[in-house]
Tab-separated table of N, CA, C and O and ligand atoms in Angstrom:
chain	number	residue	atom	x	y	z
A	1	UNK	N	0.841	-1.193	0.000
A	1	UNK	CA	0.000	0.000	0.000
A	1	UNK	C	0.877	1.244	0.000
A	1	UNK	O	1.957	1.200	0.590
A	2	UNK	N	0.437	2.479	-0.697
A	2	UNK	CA	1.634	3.219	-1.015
A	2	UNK	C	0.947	4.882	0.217
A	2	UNK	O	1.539	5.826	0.741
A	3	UNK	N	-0.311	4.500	0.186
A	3	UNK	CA	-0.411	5.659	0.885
A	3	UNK	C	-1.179	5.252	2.599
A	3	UNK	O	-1.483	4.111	2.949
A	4	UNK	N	-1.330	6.340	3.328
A	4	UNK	CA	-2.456	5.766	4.531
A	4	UNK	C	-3.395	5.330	4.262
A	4	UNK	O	-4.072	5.548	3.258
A	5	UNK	N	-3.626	4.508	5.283
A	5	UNK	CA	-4.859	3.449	5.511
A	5	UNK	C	-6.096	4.494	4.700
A	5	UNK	O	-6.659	4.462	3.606
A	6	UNK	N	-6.143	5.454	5.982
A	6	UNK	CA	-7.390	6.127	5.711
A	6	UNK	C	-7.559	7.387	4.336
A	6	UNK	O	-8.377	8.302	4.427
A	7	UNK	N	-6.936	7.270	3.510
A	7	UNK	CA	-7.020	7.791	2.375
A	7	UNK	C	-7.709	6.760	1.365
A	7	UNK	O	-8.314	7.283	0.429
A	8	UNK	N	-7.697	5.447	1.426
A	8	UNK	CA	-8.239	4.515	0.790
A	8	UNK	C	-9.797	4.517	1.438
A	8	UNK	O	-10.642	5.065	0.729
A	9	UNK	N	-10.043	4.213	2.130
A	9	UNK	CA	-11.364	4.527	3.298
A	9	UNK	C	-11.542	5.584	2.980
A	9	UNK	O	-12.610	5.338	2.418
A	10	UNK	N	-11.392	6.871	2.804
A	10	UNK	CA	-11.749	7.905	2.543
A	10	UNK	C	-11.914	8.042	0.697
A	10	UNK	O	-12.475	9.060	0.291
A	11	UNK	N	-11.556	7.293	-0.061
A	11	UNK	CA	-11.570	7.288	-1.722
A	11	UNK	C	-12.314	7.532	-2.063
A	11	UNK	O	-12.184	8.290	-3.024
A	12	UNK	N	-13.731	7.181	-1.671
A	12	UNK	CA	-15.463	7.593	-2.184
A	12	UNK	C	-15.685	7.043	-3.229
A	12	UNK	O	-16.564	7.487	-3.967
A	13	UNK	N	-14.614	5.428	-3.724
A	13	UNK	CA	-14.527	5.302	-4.790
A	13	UNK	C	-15.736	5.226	-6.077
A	13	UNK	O	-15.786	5.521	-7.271
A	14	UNK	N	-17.006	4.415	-4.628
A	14	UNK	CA	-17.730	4.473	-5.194
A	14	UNK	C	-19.264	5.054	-4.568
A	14	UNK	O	-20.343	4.461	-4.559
A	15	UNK	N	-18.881	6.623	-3.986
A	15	UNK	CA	-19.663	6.737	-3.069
A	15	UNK	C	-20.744	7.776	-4.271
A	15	UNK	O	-21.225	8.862	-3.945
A	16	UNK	N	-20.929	7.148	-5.587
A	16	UNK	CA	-21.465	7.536	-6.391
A	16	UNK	C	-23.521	7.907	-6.133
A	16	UNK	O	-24.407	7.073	-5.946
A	17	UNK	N	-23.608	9.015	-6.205
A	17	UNK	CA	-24.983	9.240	-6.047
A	17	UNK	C	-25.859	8.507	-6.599
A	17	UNK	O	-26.008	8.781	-7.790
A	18	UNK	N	-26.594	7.564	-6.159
A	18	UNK	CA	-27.636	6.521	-7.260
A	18	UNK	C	-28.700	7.574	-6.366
A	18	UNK	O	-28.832	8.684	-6.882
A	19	UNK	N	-29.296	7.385	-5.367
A	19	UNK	CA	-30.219	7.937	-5.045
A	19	UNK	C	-30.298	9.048	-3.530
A	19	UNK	O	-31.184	9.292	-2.711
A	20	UNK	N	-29.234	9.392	-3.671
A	20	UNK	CA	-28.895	10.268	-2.504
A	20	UNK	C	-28.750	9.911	-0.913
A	20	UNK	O	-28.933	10.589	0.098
A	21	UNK	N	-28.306	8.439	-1.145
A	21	UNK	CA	-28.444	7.815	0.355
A	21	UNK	C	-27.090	7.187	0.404
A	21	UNK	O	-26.990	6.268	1.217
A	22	UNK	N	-25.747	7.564	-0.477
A	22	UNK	CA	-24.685	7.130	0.432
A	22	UNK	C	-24.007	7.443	1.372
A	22	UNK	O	-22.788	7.606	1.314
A	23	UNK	N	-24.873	7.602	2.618
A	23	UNK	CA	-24.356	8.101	3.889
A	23	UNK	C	-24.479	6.630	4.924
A	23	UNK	O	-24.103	6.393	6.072
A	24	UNK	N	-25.448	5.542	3.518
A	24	UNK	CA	-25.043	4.473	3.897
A	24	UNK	C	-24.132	3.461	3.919
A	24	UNK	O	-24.122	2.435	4.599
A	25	UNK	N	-23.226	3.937	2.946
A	25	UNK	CA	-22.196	3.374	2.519
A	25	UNK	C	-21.096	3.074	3.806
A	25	UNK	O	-20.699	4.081	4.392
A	26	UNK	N	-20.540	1.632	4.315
A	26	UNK	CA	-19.252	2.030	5.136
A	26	UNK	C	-18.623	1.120	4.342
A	26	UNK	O	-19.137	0.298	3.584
A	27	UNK	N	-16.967	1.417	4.673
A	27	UNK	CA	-15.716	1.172	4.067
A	27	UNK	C	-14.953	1.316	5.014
A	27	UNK	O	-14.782	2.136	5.916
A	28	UNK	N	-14.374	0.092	4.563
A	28	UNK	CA	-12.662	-0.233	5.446
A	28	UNK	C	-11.948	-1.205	4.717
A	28	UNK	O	-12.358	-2.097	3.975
A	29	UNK	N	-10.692	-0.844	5.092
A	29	UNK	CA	-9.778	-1.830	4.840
A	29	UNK	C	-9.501	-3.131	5.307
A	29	UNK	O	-8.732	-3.084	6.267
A	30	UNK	N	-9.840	-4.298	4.987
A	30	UNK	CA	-9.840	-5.634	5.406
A	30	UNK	C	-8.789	-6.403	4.817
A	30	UNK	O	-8.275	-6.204	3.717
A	31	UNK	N	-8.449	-7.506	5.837
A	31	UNK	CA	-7.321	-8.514	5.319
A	31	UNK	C	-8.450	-9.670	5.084
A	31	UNK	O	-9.046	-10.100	6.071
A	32	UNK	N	-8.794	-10.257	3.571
A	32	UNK	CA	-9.263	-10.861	2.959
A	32	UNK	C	-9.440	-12.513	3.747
A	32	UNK	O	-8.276	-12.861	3.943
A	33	UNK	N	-10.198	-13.414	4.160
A	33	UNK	CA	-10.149	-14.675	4.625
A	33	UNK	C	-10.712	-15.376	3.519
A	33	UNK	O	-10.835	-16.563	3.821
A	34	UNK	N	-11.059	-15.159	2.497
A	34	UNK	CA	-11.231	-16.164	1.345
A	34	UNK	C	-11.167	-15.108	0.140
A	34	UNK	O	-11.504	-13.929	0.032
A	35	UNK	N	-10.538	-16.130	-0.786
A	35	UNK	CA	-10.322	-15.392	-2.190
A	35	UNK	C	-11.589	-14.486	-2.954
A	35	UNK	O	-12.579	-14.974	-3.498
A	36	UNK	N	-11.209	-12.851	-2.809
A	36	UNK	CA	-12.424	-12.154	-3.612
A	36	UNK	C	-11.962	-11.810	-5.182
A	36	UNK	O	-10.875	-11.749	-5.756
A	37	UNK	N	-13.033	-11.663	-5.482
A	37	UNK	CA	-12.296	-10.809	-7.194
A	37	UNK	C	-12.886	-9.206	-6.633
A	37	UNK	O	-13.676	-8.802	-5.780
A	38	UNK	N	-12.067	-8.667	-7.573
A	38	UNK	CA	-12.195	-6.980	-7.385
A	38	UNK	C	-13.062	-6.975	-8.181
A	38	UNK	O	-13.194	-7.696	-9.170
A	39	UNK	N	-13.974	-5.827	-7.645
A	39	UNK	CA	-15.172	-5.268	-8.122
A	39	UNK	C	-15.247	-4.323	-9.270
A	39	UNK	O	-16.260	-3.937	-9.855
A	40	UNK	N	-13.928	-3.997	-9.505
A	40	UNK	CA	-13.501	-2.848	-10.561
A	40	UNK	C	-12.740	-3.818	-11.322
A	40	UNK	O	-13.184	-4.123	-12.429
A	41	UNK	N	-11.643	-4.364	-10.905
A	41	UNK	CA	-10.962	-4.960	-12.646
A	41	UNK	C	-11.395	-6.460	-12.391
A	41	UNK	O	-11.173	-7.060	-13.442
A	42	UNK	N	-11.894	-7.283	-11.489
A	42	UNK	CA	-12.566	-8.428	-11.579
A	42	UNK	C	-11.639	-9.793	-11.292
A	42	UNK	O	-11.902	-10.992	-11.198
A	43	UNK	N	-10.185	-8.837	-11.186
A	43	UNK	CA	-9.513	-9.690	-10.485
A	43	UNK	C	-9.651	-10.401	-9.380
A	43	UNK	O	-10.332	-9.985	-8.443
A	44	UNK	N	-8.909	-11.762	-9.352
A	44	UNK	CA	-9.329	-12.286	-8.457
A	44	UNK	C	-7.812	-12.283	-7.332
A	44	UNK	O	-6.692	-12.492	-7.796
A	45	UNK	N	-8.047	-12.022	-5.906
A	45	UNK	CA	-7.566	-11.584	-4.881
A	45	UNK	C	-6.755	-13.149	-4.160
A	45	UNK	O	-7.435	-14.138	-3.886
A	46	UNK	N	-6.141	-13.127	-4.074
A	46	UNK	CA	-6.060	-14.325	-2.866
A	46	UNK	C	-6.461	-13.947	-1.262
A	46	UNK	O	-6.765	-12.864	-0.761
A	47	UNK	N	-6.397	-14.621	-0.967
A	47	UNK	CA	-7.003	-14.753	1.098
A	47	UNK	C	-5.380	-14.220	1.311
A	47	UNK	O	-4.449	-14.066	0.520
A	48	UNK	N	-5.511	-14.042	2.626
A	48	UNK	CA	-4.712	-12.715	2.968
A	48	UNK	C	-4.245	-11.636	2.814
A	48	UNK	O	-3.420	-11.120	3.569
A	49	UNK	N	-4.838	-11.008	1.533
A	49	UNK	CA	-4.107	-10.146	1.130
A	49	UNK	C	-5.124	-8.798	1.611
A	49	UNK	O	-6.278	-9.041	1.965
A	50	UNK	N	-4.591	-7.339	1.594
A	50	UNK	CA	-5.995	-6.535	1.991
A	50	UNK	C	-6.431	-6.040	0.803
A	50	UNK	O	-5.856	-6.118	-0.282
A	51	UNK	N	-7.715	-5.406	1.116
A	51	UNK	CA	-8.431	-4.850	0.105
A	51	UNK	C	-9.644	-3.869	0.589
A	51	UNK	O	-9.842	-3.936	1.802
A	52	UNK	N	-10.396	-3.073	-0.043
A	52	UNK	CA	-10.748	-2.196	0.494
A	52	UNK	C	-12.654	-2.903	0.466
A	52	UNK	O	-13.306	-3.215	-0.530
A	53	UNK	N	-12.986	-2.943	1.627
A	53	UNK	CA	-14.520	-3.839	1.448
A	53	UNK	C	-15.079	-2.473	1.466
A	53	UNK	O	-14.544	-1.473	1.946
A	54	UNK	N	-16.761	-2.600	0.605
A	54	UNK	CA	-17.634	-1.750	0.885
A	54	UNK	C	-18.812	-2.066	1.042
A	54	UNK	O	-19.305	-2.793	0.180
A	55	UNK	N	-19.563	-1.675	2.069
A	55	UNK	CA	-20.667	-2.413	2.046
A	55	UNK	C	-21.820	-0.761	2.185
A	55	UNK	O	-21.500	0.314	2.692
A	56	UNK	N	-22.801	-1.044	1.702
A	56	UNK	CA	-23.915	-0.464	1.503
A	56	UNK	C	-25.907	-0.916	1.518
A	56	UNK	O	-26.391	-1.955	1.069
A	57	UNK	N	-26.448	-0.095	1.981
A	57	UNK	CA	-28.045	-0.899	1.961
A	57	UNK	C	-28.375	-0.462	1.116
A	57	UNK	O	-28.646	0.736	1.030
A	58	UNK	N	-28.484	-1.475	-0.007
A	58	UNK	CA	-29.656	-1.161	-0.910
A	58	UNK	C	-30.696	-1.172	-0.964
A	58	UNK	O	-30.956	-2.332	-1.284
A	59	UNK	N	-31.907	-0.460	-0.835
A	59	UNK	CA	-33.281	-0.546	-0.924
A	59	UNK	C	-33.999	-1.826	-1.810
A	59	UNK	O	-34.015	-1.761	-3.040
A	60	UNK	N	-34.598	-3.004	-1.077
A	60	UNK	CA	-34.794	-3.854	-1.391
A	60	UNK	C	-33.905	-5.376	-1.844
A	60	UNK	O	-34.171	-6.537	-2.154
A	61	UNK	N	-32.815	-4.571	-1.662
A	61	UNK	CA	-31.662	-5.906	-1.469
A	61	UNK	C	-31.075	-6.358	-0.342
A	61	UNK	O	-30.771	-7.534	-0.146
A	62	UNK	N	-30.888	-5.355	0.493
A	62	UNK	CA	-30.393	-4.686	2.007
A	62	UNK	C	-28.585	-4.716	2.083
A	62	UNK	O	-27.841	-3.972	1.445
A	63	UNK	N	-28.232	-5.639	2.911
A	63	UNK	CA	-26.970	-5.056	2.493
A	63	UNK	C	-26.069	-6.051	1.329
A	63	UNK	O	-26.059	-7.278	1.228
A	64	UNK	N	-25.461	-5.181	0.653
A	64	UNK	CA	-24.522	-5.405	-0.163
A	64	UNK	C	-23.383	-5.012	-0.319
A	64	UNK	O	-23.265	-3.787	-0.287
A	65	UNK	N	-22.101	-5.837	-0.547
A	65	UNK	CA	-20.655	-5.449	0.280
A	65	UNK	C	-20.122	-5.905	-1.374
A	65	UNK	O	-20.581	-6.802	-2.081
A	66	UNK	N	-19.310	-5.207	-1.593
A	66	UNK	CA	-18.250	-5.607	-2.942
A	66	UNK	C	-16.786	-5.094	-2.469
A	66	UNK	O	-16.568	-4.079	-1.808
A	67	UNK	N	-15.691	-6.163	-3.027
A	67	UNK	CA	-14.085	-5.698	-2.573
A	67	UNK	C	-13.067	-5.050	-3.604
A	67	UNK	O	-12.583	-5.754	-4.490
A	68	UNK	N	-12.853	-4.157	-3.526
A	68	UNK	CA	-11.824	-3.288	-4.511
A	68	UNK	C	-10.382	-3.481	-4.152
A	68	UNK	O	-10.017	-2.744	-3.236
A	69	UNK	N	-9.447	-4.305	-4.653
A	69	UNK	CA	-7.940	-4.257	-4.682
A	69	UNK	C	-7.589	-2.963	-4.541
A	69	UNK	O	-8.120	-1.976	-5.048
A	70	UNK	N	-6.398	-3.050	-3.616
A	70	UNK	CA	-5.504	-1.850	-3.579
A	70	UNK	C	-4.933	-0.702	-4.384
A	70	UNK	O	-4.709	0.487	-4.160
A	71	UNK	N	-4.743	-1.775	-5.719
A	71	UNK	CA	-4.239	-0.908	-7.301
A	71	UNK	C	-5.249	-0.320	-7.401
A	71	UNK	O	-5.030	0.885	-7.528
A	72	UNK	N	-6.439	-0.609	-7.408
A	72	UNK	CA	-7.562	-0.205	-8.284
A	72	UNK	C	-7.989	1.318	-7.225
A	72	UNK	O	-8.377	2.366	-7.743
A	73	UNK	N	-7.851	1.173	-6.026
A	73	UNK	CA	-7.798	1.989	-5.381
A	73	UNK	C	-6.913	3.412	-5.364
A	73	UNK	O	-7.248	4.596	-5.339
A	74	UNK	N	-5.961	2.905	-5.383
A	74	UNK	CA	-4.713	3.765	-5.944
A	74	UNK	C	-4.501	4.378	-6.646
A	74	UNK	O	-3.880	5.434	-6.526
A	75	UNK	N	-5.202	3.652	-8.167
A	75	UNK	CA	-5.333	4.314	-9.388
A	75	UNK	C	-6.528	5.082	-9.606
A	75	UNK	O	-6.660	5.844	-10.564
A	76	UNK	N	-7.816	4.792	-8.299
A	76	UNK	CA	-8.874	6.316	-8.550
A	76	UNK	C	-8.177	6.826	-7.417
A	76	UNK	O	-9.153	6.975	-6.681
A	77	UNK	N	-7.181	7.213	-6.721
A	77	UNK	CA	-6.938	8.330	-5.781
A	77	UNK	C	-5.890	8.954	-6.879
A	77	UNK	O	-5.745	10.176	-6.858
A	78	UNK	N	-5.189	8.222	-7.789
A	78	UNK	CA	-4.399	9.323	-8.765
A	78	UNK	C	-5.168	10.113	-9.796
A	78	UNK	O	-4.915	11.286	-10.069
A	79	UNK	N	-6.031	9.463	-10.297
A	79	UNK	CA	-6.956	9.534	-11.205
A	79	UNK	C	-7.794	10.874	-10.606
A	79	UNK	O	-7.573	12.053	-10.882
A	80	UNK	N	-8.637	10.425	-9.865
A	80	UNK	CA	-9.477	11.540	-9.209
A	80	UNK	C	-8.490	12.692	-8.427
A	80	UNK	O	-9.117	13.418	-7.656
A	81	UNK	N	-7.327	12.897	-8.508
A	81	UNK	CA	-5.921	13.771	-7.968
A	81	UNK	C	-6.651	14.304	-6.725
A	81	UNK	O	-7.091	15.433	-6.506
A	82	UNK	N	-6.668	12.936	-5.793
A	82	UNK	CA	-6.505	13.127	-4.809
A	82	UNK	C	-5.160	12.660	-4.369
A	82	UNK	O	-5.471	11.993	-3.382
A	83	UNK	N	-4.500	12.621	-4.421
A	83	UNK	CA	-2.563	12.378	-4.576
A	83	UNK	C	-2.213	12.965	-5.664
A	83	UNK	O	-3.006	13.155	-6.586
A	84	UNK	N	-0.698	13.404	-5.692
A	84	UNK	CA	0.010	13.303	-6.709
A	84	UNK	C	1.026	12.654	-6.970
A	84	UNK	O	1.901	12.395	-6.143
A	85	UNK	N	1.034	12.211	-8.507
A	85	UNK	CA	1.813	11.709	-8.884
A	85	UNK	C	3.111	11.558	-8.389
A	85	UNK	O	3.894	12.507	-8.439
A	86	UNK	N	3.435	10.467	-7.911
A	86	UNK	CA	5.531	10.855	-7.779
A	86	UNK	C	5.616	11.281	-6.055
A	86	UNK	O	6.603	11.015	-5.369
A	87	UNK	N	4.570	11.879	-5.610
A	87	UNK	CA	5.150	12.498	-4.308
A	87	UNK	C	5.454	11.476	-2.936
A	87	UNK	O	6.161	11.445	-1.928
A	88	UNK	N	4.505	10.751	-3.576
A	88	UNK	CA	4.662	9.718	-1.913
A	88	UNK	C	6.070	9.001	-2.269
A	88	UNK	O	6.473	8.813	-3.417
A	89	UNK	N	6.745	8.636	-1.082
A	89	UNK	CA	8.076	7.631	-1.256
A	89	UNK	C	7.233	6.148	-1.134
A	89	UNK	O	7.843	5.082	-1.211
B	1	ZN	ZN1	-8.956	-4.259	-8.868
């Protein structure tokens, strides 16, 4: 992981407005106990490794949790320039 914990937790990667209720959304960083695929490139994760879980209530589904790899994370905090390029060691 190249930056703090809580900059990944804080990504909003996908705290995308569907209907104005992601204040339900929580996120954290988890060390994986069975193999996930990422929710963004669909990769698949091995068990132990971390990744960023999100879970959310959907209206009529209730809750629903999907796991985003670290890269993929990384690459919307460069992307969305919330970091810059080059600066972190
Ligand atoms: Zn990914």
């Amino acid at each position: 992981m190249k930056y703090p914990e809580e900059m990944y937790i804080d990504s909003q990667i996908f705290a995308v407005d569907m209907d104005g209720s992601e204040s339900n959304l929580t996120e954290k960083i988890v060390k994986i106990r069975t193999p996930h695929s990422c929710c963004v490139c669909e990769k698949q994760i091995p068990k132990g490794e971390k990744m960023l879980n999100q879970k959310a209530i959907v209206e009529g589904q209730g809750w629903c949790s999907c796991y985003i790899c670290i890269p993929c994370v990384e690459n919307w905090l460069e992307e969305s320039g919330q970091v810059e390029d080059g600066e972190v060691e």
